[in-house]
Short mmCIF file of C-alpha atoms in Angstrom, two decimals:
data_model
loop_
_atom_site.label_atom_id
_atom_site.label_comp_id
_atom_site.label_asym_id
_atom_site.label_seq_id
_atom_site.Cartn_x
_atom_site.Cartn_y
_atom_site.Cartn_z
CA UNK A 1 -18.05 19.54 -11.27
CA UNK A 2 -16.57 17.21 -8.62
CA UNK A 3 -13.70 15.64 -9.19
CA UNK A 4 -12.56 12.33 -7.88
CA UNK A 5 -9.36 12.89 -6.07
CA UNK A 6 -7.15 10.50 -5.49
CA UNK A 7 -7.63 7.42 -3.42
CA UNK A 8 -4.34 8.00 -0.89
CA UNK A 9 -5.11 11.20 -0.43
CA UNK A 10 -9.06 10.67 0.16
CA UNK A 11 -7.81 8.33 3.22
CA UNK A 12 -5.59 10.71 4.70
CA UNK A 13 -8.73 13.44 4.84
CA UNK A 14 -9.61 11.67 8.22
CA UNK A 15 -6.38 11.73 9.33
CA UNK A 16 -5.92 15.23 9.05
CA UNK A 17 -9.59 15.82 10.32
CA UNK A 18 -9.06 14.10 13.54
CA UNK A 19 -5.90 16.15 14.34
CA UNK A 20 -7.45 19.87 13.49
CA UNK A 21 -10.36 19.08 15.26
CA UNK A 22 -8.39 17.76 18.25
CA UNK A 23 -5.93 21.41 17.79
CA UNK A 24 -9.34 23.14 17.32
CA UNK A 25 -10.27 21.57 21.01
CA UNK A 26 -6.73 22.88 22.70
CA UNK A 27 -7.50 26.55 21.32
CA UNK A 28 -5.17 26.47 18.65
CA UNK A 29 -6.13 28.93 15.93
CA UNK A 30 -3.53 28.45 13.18
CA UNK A 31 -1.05 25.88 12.01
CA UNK A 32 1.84 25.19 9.40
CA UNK A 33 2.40 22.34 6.88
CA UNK A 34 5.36 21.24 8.84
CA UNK A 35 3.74 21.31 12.31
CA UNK A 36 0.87 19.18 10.45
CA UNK A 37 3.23 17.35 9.09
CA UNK A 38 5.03 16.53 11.83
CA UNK A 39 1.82 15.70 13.89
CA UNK A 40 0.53 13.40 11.37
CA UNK A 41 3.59 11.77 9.65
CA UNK A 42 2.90 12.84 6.59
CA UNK A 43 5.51 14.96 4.90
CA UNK A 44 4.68 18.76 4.07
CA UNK A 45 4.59 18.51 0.40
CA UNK A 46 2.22 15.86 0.46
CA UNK A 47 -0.09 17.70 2.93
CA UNK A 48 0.10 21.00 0.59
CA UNK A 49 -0.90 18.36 -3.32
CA UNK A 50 -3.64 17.41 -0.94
CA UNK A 51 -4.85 20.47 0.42
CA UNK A 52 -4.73 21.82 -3.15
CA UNK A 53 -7.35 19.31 -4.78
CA UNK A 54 -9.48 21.47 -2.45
CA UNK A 55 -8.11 24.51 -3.62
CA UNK A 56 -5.88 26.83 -1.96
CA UNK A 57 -6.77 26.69 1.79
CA UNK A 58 -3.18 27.79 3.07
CA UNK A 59 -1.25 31.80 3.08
CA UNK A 60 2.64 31.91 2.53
CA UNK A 61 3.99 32.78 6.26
CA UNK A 62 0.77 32.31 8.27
CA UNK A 63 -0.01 28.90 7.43
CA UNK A 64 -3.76 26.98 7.77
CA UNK A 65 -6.71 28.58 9.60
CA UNK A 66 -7.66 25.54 12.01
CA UNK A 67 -11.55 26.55 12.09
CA UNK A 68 -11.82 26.99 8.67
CA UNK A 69 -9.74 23.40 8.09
CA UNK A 70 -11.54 21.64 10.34
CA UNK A 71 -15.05 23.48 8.67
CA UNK A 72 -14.03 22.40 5.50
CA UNK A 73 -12.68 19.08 6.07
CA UNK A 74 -15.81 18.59 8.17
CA UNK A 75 -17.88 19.49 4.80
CA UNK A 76 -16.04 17.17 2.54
CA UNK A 77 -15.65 14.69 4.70
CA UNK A 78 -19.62 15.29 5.59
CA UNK A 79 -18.79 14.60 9.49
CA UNK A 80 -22.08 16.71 10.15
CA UNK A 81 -24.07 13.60 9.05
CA UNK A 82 -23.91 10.42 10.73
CA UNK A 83 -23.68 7.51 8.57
CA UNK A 84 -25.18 4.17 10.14
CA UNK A 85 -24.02 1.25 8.87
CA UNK A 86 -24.69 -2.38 8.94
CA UNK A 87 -22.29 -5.39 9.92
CA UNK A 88 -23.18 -8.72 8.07
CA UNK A 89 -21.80 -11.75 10.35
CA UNK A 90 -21.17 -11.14 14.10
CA UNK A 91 -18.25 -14.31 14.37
CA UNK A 92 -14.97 -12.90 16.78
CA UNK A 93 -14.28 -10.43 13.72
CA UNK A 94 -17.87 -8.72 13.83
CA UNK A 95 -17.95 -8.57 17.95
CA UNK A 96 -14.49 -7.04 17.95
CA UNK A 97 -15.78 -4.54 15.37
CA UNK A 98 -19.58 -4.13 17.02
CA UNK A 99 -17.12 -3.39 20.46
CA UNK A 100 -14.93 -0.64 18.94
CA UNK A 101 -17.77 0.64 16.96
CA UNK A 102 -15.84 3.20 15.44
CA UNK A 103 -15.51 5.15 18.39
CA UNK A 104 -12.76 7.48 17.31
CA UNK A 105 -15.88 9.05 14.78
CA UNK A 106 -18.56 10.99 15.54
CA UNK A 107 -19.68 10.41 11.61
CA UNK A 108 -19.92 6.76 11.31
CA UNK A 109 -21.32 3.84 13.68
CA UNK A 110 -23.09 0.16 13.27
CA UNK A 111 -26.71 0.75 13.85
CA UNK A 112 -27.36 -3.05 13.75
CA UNK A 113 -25.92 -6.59 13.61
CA UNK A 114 -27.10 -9.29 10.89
CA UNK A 115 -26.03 -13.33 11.33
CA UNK A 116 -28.01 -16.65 11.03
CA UNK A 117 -27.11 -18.18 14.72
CA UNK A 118 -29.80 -18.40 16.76
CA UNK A 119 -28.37 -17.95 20.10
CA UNK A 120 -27.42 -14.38 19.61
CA UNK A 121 -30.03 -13.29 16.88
CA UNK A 122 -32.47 -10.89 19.17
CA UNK A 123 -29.76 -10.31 21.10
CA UNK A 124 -27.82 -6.84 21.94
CA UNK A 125 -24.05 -6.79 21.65
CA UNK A 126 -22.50 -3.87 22.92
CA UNK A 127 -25.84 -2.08 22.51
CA UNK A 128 -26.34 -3.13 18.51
CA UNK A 129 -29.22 -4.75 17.90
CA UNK A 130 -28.40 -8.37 16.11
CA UNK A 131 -31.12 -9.55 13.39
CA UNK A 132 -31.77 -12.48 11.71
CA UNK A 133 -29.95 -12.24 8.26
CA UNK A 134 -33.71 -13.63 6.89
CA UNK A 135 -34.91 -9.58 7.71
CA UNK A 136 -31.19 -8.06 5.85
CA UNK A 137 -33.76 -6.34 2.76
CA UNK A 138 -36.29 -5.29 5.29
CA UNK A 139 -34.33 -3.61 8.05
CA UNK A 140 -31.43 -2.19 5.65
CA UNK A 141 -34.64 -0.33 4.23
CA UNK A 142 -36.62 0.17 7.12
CA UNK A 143 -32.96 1.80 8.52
CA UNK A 144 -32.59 3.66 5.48
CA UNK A 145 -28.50 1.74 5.66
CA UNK A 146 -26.39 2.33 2.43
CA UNK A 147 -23.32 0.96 4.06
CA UNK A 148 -22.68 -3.10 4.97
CA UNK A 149 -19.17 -4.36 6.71
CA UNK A 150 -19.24 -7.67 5.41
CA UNK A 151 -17.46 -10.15 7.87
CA UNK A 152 -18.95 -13.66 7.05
CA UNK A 153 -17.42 -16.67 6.20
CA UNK A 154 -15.91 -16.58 2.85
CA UNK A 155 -18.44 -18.87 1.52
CA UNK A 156 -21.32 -17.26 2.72
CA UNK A 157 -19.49 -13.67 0.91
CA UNK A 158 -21.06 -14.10 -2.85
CA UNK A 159 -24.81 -14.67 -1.59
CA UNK A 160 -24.86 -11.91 0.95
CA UNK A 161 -23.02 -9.12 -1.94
CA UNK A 162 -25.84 -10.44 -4.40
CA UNK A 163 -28.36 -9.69 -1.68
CA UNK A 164 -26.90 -6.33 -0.68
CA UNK A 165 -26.57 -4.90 -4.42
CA UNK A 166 -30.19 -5.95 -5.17
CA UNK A 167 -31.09 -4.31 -1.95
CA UNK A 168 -29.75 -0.78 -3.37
CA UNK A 169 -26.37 -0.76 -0.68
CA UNK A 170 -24.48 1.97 -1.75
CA UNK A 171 -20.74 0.39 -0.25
CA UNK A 172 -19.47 -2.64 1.52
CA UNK A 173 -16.47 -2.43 3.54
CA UNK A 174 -15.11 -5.88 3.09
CA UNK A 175 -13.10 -8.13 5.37
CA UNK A 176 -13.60 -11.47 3.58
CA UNK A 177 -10.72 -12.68 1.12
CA UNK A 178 -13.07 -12.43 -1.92
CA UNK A 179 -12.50 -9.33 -4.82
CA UNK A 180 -16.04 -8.90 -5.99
CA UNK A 181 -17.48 -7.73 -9.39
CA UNK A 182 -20.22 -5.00 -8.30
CA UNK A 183 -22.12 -2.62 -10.84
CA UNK A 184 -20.74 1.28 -10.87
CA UNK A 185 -23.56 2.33 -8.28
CA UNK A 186 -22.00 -0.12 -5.97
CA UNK A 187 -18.42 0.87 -4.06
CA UNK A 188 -16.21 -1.98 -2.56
CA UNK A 189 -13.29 -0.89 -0.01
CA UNK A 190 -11.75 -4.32 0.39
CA UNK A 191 -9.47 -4.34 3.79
CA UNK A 192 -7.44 -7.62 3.48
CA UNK A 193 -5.42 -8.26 7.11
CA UNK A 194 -3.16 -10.86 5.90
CA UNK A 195 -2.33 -9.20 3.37
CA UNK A 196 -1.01 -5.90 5.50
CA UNK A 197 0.79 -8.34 7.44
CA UNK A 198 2.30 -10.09 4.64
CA UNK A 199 3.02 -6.75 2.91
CA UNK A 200 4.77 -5.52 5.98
CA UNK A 201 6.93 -8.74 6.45
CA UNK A 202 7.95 -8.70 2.61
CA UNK A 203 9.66 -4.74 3.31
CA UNK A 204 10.89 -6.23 6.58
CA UNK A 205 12.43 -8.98 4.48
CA UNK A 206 13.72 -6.60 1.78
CA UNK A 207 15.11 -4.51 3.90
CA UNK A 208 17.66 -7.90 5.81
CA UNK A 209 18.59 -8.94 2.35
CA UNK A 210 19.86 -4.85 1.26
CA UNK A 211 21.39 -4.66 4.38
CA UNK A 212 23.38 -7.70 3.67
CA UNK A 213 23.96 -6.53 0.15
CA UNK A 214 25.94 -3.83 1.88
CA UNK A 215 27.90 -5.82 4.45
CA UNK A 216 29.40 -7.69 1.12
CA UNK B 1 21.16 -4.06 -5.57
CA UNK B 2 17.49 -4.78 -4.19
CA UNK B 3 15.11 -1.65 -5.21
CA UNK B 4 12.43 -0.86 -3.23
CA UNK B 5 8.92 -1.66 -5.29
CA UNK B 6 5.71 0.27 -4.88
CA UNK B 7 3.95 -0.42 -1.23
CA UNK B 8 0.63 -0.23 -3.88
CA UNK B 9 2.64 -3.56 -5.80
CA UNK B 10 3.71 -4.95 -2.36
CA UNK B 11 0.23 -4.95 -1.40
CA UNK B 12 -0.98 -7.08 -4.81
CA UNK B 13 2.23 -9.53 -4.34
CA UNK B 14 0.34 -11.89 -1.88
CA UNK B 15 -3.30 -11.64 -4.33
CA UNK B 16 -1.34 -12.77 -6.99
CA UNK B 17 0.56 -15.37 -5.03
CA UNK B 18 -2.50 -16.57 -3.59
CA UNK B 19 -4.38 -17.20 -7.08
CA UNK B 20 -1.35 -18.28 -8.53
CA UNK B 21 -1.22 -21.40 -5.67
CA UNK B 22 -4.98 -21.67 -6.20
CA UNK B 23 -4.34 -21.95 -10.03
CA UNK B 24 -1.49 -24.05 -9.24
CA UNK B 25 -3.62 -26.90 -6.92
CA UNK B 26 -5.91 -26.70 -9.75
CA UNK B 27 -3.56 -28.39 -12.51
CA UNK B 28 -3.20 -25.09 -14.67
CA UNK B 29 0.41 -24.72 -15.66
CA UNK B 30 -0.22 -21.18 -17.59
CA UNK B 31 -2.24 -18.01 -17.44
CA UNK B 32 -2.62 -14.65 -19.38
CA UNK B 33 -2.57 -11.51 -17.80
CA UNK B 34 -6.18 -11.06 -19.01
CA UNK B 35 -7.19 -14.20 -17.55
CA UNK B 36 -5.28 -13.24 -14.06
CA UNK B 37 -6.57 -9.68 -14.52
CA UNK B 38 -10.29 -10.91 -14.36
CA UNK B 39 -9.20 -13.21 -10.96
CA UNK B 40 -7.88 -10.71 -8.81
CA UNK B 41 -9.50 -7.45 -10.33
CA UNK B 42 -6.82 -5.53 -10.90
CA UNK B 43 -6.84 -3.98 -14.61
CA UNK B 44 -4.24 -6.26 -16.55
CA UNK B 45 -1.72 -2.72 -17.07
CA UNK B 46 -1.00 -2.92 -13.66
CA UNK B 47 -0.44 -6.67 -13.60
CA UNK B 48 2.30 -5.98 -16.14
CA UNK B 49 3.61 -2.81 -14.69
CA UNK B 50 3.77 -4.46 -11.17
CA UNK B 51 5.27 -7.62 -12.44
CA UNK B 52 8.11 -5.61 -14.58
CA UNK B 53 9.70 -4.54 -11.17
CA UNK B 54 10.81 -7.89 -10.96
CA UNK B 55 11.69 -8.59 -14.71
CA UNK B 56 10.10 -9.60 -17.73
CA UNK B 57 8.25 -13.00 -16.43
CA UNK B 58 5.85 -13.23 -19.45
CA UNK B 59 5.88 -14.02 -23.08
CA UNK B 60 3.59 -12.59 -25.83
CA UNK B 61 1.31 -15.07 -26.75
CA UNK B 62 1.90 -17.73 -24.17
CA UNK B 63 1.24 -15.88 -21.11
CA UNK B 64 2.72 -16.66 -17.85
CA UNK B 65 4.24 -20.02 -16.52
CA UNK B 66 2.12 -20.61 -13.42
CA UNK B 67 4.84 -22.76 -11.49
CA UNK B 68 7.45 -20.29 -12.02
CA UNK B 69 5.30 -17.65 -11.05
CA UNK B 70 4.28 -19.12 -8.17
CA UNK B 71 8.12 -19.58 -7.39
CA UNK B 72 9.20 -16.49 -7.73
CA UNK B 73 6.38 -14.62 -6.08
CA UNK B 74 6.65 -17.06 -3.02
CA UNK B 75 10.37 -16.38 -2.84
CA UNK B 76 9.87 -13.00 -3.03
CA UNK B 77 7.36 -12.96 -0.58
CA UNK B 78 9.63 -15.31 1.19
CA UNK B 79 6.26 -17.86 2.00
CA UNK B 80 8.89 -20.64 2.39
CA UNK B 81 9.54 -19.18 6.11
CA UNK B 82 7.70 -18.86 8.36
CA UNK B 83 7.26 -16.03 10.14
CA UNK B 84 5.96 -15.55 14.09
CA UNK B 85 4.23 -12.58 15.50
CA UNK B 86 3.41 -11.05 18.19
CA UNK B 87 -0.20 -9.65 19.28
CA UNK B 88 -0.34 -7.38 21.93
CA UNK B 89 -3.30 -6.53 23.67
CA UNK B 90 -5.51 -9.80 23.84
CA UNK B 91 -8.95 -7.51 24.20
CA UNK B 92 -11.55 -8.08 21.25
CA UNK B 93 -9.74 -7.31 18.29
CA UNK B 94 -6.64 -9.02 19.82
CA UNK B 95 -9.06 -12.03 20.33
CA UNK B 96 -10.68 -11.63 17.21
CA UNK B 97 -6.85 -11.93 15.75
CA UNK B 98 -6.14 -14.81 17.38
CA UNK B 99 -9.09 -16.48 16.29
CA UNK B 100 -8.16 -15.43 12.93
CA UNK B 101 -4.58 -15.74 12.50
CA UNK B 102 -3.97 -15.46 9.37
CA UNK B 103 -5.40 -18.78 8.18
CA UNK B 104 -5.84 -17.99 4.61
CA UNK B 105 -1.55 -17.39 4.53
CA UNK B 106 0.90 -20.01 5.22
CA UNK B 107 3.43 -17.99 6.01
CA UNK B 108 2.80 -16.04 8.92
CA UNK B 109 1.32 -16.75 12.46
CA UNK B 110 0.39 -15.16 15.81
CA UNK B 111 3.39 -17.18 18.22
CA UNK B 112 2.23 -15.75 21.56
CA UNK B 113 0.04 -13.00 22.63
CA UNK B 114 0.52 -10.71 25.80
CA UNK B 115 -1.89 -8.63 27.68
CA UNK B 116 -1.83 -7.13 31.44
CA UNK B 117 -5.32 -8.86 32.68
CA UNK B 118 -4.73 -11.55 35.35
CA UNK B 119 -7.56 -13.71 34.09
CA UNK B 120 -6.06 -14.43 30.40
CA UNK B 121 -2.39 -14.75 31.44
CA UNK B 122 -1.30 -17.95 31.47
CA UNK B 123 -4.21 -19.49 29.43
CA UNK B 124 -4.30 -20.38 25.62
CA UNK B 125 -6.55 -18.86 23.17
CA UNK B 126 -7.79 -20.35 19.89
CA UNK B 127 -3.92 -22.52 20.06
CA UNK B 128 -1.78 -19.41 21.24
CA UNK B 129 -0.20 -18.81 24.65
CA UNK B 130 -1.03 -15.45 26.65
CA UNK B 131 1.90 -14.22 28.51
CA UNK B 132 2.42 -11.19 30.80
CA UNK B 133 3.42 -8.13 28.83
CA UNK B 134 5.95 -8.14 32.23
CA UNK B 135 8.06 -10.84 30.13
CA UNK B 136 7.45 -9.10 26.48
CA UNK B 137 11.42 -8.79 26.13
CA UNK B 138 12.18 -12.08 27.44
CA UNK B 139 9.49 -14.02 24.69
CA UNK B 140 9.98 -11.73 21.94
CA UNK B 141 14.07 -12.66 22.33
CA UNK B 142 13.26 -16.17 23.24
CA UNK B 143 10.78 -17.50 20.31
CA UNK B 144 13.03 -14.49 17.43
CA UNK B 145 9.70 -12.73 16.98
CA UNK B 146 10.49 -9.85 14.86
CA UNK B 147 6.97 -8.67 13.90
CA UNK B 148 4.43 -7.47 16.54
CA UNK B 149 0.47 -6.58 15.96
CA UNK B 150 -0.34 -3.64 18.26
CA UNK B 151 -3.97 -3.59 19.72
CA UNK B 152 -3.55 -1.98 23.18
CA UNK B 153 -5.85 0.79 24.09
CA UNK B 154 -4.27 4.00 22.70
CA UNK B 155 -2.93 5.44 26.13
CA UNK B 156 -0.69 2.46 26.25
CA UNK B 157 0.70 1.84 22.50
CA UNK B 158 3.89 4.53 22.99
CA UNK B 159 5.58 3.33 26.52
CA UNK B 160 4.61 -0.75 24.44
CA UNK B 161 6.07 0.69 20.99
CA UNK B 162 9.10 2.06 22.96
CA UNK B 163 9.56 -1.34 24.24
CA UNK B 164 9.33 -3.09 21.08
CA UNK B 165 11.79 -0.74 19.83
CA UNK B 166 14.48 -1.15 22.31
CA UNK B 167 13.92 -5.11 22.21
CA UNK B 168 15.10 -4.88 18.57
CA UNK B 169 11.72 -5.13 16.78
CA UNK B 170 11.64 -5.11 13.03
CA UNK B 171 8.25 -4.16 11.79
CA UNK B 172 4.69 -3.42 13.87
CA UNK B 173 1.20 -3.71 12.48
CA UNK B 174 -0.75 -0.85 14.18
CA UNK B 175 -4.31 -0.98 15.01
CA UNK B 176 -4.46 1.72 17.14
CA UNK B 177 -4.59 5.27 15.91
CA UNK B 178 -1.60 6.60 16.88
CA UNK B 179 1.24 7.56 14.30
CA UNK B 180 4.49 6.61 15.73
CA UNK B 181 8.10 8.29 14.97
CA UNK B 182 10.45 5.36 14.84
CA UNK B 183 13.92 4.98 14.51
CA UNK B 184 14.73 3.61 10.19
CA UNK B 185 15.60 -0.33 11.50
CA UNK B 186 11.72 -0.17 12.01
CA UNK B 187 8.91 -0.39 9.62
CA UNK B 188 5.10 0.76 10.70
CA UNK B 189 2.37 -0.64 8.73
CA UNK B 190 -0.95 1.36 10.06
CA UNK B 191 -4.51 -0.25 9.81
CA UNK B 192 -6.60 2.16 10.77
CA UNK B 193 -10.04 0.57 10.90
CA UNK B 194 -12.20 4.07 11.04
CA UNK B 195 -10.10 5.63 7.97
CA UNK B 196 -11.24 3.03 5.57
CA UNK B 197 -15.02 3.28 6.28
CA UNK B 198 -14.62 6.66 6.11
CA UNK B 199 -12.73 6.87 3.23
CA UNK B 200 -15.81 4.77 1.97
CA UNK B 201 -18.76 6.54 2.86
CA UNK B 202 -16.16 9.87 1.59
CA UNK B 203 -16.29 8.49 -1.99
CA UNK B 204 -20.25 6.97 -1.46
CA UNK B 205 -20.91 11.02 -0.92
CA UNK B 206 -18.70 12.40 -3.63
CA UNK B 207 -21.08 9.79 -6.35
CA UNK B 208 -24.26 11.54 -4.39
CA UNK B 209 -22.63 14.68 -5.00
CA UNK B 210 -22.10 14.01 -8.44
CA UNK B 211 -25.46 12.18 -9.34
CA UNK B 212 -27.30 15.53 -8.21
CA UNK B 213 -25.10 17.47 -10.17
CA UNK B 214 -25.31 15.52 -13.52
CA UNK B 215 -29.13 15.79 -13.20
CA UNK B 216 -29.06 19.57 -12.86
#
């Protein structure tokens, strides 16, 4: 049986991926939950409830085998296959992402570029191919693509998702403001950049008012 | 006292605040957690759970006052100021930023940018001012921007984050993928573009995974 683990700690997998491979690259053979730890910023006893929804990968007083970490994470994490993706709506948002491109991966990349303005459909952008949204069912097949990145204008957002899902997408990475409804084959992994913003400006906030809380 | 909430119910706080004001403009002057529950997708539990860390704001049977909701949750959030950011690093996800900023929030903004090529120093992009990052300390005390967004190429976001530190930053959104040690008068709110498609296709694979297994 596989279980779902939890979402927080699913996102940290790359994170921890990315440093044992680079530690696997400088000849490093072994490492400890607090040199991890420290390396990553994320404390030690959240690295070890992690590690052991995988089982236990670690020995008392030796610590982690990088190779078989960076094996195993590789598995899970299924950085042997490359997943090609597509990116609905090339505006500023979808350049910026078809120019990083996910570069810091070598599992995951756009494979092609979908929008309805004429002047760039036909067109490569930082070597992506950009296609007229009219062809979205026939190249997402054709390109066997399970994965959008929807970055359309908000009121395009509810046609496109209703053509993805009948299309048979697997997940849609979404940067528009809408929360959709999707059926259970269907995953949505909303990323909302206002929101961080706002979220980080309401701790900043917090923070000024306890601190003058403790000056009275 | 102020307690420090969740970062999961920090991160609803502007969803809610944003339906509420949508609610709001629309001439409803109550919901039910059901009915907000179904608007913003997040099971109603949480709604409650998340809203109890700031006191019991609903009654049985009546619901929730949408006014003083949207009161509260804007104080809270402290929408009534506005704050001004930073964005440094005006390359394609800087510009795509800029073109962006935060339009769908009226209470935060990109002030000024700052970036080291010649050619966009000095001009204005999508309303917003590109200086030198040579006068970084001198703007940032200048305009009382507290809140940078970091999009520099990754071999120059620690000598920029030491910077912001010593000018007396308060919080940085990160876009690049380092993890920063900073001193506790600064808060780090990573985005980390990569990790969330990832984290995606990760939980796309573990329903593949599953699928096969279930038909064994």
């Amino acid at each position: 049986m596989v279980k779902e683990i939890p979402r927080a700690t699913a996102k940290r997998l790359p994170i921890y991926h990315r440093y044992l491979r680079y530690l696997y690259n400088a000849g490093k053979t072994r490492i400890s939950s607090t040199e991890l730890s420290d390396a990553v910023k994320v404390d030690s006893a959240t690295i070890r409830r992690d590690f052991s929804y995988f089982g236990a990968l670690g020995k008392r007083g030796y610590g982690y085998d990088v190779e078989y970490l960076l094996q195993f994470f590789g598995k899970t994490l299924n950085q042997d296959r490359l997943t090609t993706t597509a990116l609905i709506g090339v505006g500023s948002l979808g350049n910026a992402l078809l120019n990083y491109n996910f570069r810091k991966s070598n599992n995951v990349r756009i494979g092609a570029g979908f929008d309805i303005n004429p002047d760039i459909i036909g067109t490569v952008h930082s070597g992506i191919p950009i296609y007229s949204i009219d062809e979205l069912e026939e190249q997402l097949e054709m390109q066997a693509i399970e994965v959008a990145i929807l970055t359309v204008p908000q009121e395009y957002a509810d046609g496109i998702m209703e053509r993805l899902i009948a299309a048979g997408i697997k997940g849609v990475l979404n940067f528009t403001p809408l929360r959709f409804e999707v059926p259970d084959t269907v995953r949505v992994q909303n990323v909302d950049l206002t929101n961080e913003l706002q979220t980080l400006i309401y701790f900043i906030n917090q923070e000024d008012i306890a601190d003058q809380l403790s000056r009275d």
